[in-house]
Coordinates of C-alpha atoms in Angstrom, one line a residue:
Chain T
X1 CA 271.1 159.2 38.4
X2 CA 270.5 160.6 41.8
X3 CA 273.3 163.3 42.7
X4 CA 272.7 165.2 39.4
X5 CA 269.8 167.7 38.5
X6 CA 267.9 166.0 35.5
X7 CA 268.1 167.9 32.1
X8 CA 265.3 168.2 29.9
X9 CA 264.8 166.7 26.5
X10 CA 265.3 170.0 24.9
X11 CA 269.1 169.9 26.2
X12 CA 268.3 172.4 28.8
X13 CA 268.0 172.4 32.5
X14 CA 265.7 175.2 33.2
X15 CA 263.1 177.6 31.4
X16 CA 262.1 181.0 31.8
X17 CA 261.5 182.9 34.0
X18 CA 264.0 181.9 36.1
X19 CA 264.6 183.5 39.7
X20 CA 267.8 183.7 41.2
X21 CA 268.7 185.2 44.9
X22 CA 271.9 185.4 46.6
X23 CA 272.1 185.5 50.3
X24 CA 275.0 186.6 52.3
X25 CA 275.2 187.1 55.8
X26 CA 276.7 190.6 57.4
X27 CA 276.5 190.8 61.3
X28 CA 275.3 194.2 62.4
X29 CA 276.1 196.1 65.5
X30 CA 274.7 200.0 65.4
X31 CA 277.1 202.0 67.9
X32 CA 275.7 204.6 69.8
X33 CA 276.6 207.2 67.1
X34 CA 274.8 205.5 64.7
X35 CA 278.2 204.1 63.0
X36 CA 278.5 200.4 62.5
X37 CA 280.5 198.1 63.5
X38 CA 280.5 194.6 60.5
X39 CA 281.1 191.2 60.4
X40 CA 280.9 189.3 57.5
X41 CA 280.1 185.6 57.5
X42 CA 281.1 184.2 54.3
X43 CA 280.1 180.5 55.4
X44 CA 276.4 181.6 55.6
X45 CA 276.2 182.5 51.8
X46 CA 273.8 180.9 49.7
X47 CA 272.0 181.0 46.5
X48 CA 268.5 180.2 45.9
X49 CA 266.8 179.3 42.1
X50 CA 263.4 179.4 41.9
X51 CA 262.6 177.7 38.7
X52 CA 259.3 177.4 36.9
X53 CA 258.8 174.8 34.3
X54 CA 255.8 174.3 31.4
X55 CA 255.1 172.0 29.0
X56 CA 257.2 169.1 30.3
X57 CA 256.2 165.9 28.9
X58 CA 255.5 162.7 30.7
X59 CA 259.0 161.7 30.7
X60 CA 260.9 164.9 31.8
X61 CA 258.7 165.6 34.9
X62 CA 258.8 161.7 35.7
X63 CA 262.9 162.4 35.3
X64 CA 261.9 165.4 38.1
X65 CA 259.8 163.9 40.3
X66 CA 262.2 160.8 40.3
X67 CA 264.9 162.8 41.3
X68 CA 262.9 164.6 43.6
X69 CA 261.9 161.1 45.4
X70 CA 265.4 159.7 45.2
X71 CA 267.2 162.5 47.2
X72 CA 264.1 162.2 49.7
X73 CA 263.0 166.0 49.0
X74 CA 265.5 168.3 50.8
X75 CA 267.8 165.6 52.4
X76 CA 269.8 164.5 50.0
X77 CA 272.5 166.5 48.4
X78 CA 273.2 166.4 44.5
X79 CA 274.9 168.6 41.7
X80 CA 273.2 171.3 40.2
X81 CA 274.0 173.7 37.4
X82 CA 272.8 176.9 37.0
X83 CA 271.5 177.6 33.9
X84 CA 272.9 181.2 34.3
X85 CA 276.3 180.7 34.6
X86 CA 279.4 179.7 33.4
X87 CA 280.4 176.2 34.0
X88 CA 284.2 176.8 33.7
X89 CA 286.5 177.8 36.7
X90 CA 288.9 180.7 35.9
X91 CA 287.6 181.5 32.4
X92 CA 289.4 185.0 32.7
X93 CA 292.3 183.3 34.1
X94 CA 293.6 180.3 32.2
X95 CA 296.7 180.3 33.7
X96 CA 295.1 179.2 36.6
X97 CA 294.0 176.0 38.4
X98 CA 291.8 173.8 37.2
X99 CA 292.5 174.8 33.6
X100 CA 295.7 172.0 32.7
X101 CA 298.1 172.4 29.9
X102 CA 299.7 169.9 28.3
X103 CA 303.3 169.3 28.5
X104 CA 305.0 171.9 25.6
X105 CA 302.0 174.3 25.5
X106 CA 302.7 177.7 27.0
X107 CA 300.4 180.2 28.2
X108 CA 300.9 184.0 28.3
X109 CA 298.4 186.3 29.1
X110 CA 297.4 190.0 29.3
X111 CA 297.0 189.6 25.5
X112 CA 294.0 191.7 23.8
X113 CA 290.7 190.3 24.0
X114 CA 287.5 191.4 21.6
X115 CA 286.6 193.9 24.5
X116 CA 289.4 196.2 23.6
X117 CA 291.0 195.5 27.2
X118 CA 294.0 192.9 27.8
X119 CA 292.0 189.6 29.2
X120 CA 293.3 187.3 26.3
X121 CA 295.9 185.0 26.1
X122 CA 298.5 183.3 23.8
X123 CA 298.8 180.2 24.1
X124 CA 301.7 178.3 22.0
X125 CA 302.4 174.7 20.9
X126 CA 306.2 174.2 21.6
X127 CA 305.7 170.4 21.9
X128 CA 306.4 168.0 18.6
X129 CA 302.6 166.4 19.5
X130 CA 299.5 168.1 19.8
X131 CA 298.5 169.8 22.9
X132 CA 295.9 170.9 24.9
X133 CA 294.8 173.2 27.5
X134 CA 291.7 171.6 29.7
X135 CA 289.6 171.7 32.3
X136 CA 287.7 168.6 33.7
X137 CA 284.0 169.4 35.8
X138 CA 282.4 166.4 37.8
X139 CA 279.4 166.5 35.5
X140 CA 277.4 163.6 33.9
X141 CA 279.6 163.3 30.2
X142 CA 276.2 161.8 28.4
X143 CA 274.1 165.7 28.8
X144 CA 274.1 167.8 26.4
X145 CA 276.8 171.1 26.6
X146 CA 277.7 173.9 24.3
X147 CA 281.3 174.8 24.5
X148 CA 282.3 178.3 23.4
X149 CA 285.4 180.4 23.5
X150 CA 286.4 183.8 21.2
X151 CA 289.9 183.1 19.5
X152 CA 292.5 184.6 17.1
X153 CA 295.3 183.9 15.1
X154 CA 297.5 186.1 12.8
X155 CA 297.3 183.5 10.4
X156 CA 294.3 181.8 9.4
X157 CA 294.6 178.2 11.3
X158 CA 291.9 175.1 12.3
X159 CA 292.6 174.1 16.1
X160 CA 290.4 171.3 18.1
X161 CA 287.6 172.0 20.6
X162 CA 287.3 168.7 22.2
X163 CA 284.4 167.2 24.1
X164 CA 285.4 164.4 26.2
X165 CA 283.7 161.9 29.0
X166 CA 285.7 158.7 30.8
X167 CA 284.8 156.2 27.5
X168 CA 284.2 158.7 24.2
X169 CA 285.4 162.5 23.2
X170 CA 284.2 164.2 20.1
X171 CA 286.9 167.1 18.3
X172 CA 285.3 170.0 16.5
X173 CA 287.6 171.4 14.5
X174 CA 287.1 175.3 14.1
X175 CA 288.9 178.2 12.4
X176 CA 290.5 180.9 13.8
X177 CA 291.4 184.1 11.4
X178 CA 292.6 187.3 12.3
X179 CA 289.6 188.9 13.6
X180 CA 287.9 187.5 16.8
X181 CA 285.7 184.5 16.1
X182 CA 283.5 182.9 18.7
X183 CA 283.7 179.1 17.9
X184 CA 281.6 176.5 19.2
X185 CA 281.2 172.6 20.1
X186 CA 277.7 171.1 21.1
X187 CA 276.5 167.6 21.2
X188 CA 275.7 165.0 23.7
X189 CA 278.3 162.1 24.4
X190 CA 277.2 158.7 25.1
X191 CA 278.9 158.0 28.2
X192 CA 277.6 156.9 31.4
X193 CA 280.6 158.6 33.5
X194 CA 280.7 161.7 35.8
X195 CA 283.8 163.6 34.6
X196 CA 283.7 165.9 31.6
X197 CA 286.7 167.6 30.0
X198 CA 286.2 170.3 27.3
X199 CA 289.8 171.2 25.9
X200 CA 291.7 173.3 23.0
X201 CA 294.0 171.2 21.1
X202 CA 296.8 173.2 19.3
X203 CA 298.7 171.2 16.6
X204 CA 302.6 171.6 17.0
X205 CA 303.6 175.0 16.4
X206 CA 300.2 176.5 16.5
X207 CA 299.8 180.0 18.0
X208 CA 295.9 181.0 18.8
X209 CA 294.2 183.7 21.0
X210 CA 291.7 182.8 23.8
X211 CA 289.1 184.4 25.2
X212 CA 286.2 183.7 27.6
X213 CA 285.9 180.0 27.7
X214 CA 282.4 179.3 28.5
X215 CA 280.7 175.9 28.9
X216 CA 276.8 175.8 29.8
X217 CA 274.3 172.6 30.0
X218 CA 272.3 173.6 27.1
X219 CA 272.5 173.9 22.9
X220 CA 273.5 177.2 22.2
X221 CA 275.7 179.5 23.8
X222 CA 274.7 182.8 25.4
X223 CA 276.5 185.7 26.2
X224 CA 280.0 185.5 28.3
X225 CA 280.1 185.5 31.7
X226 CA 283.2 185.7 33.2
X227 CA 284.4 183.2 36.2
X228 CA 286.8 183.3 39.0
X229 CA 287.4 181.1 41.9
X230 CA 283.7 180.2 41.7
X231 CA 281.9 179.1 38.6
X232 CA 278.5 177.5 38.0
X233 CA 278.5 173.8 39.2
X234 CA 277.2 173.6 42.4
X235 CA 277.7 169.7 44.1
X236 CA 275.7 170.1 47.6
X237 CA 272.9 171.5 46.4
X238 CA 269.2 170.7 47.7
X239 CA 265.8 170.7 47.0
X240 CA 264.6 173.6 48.8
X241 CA 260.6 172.2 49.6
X242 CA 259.4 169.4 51.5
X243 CA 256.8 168.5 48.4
X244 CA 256.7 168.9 44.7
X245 CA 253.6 170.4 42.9
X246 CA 253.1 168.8 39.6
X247 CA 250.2 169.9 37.5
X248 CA 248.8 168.2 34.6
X249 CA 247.6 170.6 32.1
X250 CA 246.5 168.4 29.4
X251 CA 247.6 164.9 28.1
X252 CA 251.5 163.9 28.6
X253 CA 251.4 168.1 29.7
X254 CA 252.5 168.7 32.8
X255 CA 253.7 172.2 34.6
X256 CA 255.8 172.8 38.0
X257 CA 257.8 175.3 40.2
X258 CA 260.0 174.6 43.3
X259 CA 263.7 176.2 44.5
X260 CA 266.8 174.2 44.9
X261 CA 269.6 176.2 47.4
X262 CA 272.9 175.5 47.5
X263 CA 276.1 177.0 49.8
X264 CA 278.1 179.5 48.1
Chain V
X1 CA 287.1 201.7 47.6
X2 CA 285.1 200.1 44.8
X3 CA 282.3 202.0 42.5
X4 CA 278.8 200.7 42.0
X5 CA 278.9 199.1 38.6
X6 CA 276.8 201.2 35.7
X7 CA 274.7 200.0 32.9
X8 CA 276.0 200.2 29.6
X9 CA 274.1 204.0 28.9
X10 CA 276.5 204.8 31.8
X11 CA 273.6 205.2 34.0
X12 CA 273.6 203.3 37.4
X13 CA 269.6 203.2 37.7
X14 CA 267.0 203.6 36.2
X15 CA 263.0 205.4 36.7
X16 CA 261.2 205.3 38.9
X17 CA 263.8 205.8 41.4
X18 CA 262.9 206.2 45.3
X19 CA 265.1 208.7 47.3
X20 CA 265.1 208.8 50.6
X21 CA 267.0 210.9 53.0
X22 CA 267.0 210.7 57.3
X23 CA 268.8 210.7 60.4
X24 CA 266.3 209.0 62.9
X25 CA 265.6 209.8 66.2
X26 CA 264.5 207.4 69.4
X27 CA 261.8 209.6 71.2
X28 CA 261.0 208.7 75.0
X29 CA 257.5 209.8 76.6
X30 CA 257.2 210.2 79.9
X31 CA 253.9 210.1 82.1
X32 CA 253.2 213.9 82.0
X33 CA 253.1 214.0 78.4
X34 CA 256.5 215.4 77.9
X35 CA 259.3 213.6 75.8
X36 CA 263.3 213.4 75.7
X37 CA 264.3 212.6 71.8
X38 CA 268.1 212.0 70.6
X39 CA 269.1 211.4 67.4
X40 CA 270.6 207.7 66.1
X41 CA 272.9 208.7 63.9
X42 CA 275.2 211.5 63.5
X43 CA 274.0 213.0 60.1
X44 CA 271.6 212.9 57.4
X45 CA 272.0 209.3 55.3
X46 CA 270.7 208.8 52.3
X47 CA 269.4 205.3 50.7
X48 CA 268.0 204.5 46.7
X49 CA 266.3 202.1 46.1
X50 CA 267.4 200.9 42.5
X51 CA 264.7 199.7 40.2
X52 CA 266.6 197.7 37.0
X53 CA 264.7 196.1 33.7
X54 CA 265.9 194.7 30.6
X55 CA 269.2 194.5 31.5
X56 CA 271.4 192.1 29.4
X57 CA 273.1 189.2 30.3
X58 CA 276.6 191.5 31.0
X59 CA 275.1 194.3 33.0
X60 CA 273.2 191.8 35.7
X61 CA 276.2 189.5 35.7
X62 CA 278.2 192.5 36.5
X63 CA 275.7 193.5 39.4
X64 CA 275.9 189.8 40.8
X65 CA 279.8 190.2 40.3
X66 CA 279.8 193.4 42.5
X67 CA 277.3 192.1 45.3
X68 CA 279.3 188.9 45.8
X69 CA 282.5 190.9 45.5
X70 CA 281.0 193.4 48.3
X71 CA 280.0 190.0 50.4
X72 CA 276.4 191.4 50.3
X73 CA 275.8 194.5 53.2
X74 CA 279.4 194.0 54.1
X75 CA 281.6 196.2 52.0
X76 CA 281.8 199.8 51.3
X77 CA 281.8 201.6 47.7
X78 CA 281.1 204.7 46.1
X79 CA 277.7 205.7 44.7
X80 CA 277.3 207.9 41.8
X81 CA 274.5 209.2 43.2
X82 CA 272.1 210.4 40.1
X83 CA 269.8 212.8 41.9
X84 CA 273.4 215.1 43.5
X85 CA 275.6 214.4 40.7
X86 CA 278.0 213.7 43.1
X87 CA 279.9 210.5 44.3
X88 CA 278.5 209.2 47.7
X89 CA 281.2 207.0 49.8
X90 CA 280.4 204.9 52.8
X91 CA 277.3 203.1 50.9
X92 CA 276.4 199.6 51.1
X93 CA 273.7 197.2 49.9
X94 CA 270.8 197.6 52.0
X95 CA 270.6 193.9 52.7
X96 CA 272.3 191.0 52.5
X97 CA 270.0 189.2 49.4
X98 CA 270.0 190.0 45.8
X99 CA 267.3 188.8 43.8
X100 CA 267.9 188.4 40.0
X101 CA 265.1 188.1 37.9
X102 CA 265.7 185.9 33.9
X103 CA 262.6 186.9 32.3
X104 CA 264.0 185.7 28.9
X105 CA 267.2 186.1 27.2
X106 CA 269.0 189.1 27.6
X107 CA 266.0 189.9 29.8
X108 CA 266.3 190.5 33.3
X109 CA 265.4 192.6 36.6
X110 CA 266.8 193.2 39.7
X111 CA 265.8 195.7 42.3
X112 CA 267.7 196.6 45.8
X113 CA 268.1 199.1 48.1
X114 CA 271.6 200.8 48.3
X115 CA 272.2 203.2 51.8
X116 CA 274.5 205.5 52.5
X117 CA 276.3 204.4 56.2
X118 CA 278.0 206.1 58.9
X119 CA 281.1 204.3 59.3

């Protein structure tokens, strides 16, 4: 699969240490005074990983180097997702686009989150069927992804985190009391397509908390990270070097390091 | 005007931490050995030069959050400057790159200048 960033066997995309840089671009003109006059230019902003990987078998850095030769080193652009972010656009807002409630399910937010602030919401099942609220990333289905959120309900209830490529979906149901409880759903689908949905399904009448959706490329879950316009699927990214060092260290052992960029 | 995030001690850096403090001046030498100086900038500025370890996975996402949010060296904010005790306005990053360094899980580095500007 050329435009996606391999993962490795272990479910992840990168190792430690990783290196991340983001670039912006502020035109500069010193006065006479010594004041400054700005410019921003928010088209120039990039981000640079520099990732360094050990241990790889014969068969993950053959999955690198095959990508590597199939976008024709930094030519060709392809997805990549950093292993440092949160996959989801508008966790702390689901009220916003591309998050997509069913028809029935109403959102309401400012609600109290596990922080002690307001970020939460309600959301509530009005419809006869079950309902959702999801959000769909152009992301190979068949990796492996932990999907995470916090939630809450006065009464102690089972609701649906959902999993879901073009051709399969797997449901985890999970339990949600009255103290904050991060749930989780991990797997790998097999499914060949380039959509992925993750979704809450509320069964008519349910009333749940949410907080901090978070969907990462990997097993487990880390911390939150909260995500606006901007989240962490990147689609014209690019290698960032002309050649890729590979270094056998020992039998089916095999080390590298190179930086992928992509426009913010 | 926004304020430069803290750590969760409520610290906003941490040791060894670089101060440095100037108002630069353009000095002109002439043939007979004399020289004409002015200064570039109205006032003494100040710049840190913030040195962060071991920070967890919310305080460097929060750093990231305020560097894109201040579009790199474009945006002004307030510094709690540690050294005064007193909030500095008119600073900015000192470039337009931050580096974040994942060392491990909840392990990670950073470390950028932050200046205090004329205008």
């Amino acid at each position: 699969m050329a435009n996606f960033f391999p993962q490795l066997k272990s479910g992840a995309i990168a190792q430690y240490p990783i290196r991340k840089t983001i670039a912006t671009r502020t035109i500069r003109n010193v006065l006479p005074d010594g004041s400054l006059y700005l410019n921003s230019d928010p088209a120039a902003g990039h981000i640079l990983w520099q990732l360094a990987y050990q241990g790889l078998s014969t068969q993950e850095i053959g999955s690198l180097t095959a990508h590597f030769d199939a976008c024709r080193g930094r030519f060709q652009a392809f997805t990549f997702i950093d292993p440092t972010d949160n996959m989801l656009i508008n966790s702390a807002n689901l009220a916003a686009a591309p998050w997509l409630p069913s028809t029935g399910l109403n959102l309401s937010g400012n609600a109290a989150d596990p922080l002690g602030k307001s970020g939460a919401f309600v959301l509530t099942n009005n419809a006869q069927v079950a309902a959702q609220l999801s959000q769909t990333s152009n992301v190979p289905a068949n990796y492996q992804y932990c999907f995470s959120a916090y939630v809450m309900s006065a009464e102690p209830t089972t609701v649906e985190l959902v999993r879901s490529g073009p051709a399969s979906e797997e449901r985890t149901a999970v339990t949600a009391g009255p103290e904050w409880n991060r749930v989780v759903s991990n797997g790998s689908l097999s499914d060949m397509g380039t959509e992925f949905t993750v979704a809450i399904s509320l069964l008519p009448g349910q009333r749940i908390s949410v907080y901090g959706p978070q969907l990462e490329a990997q097993v487990a879950p880390s911390r939150y990270r909260a995500t606006f316009t901007r989240a962490g699927v990147y689609p014209n990214a690019h290698w960032a070097v002309d050649a890729l060092p590979v270094m056998a260290d020992a039998p089916n052992l095999f080390s590298t390091i190179f930086t992928i960029e992509a426009p913010i | 005007m926004a304020t430069f995030p803290s750590l969760k001690t409520g610290a906003v850096t941490q040791y060894p931490l670089e101060i440095t403090t100037g108002q630069g001046s353009q000095v002109i030498r002439f043939l007979d050995g004399t020289d004409q100086r002015y200064l570039l900038h109205g006032r003494m500025l100040r710049a840190w030069q913030i040195h962060l370890e071991l920070l967890d996975e919310d305080e460097i996402s929060a750093l990231e959050e305020f560097f894109n949010g201040q579009q790199g060296g474009y945006s002004k904010f307030v510094f709690p400057d540690p050294y005064s005790g007193t909030d500095v306005a008119s600073c900015r990053f000192g470039g337009d790159v931050l580096l974040s360094d994942y060392e491990g899980v909840d392990s990670a580095s950073t470390s950028f200048w932050v200046i205090e500007t004329d205008g």
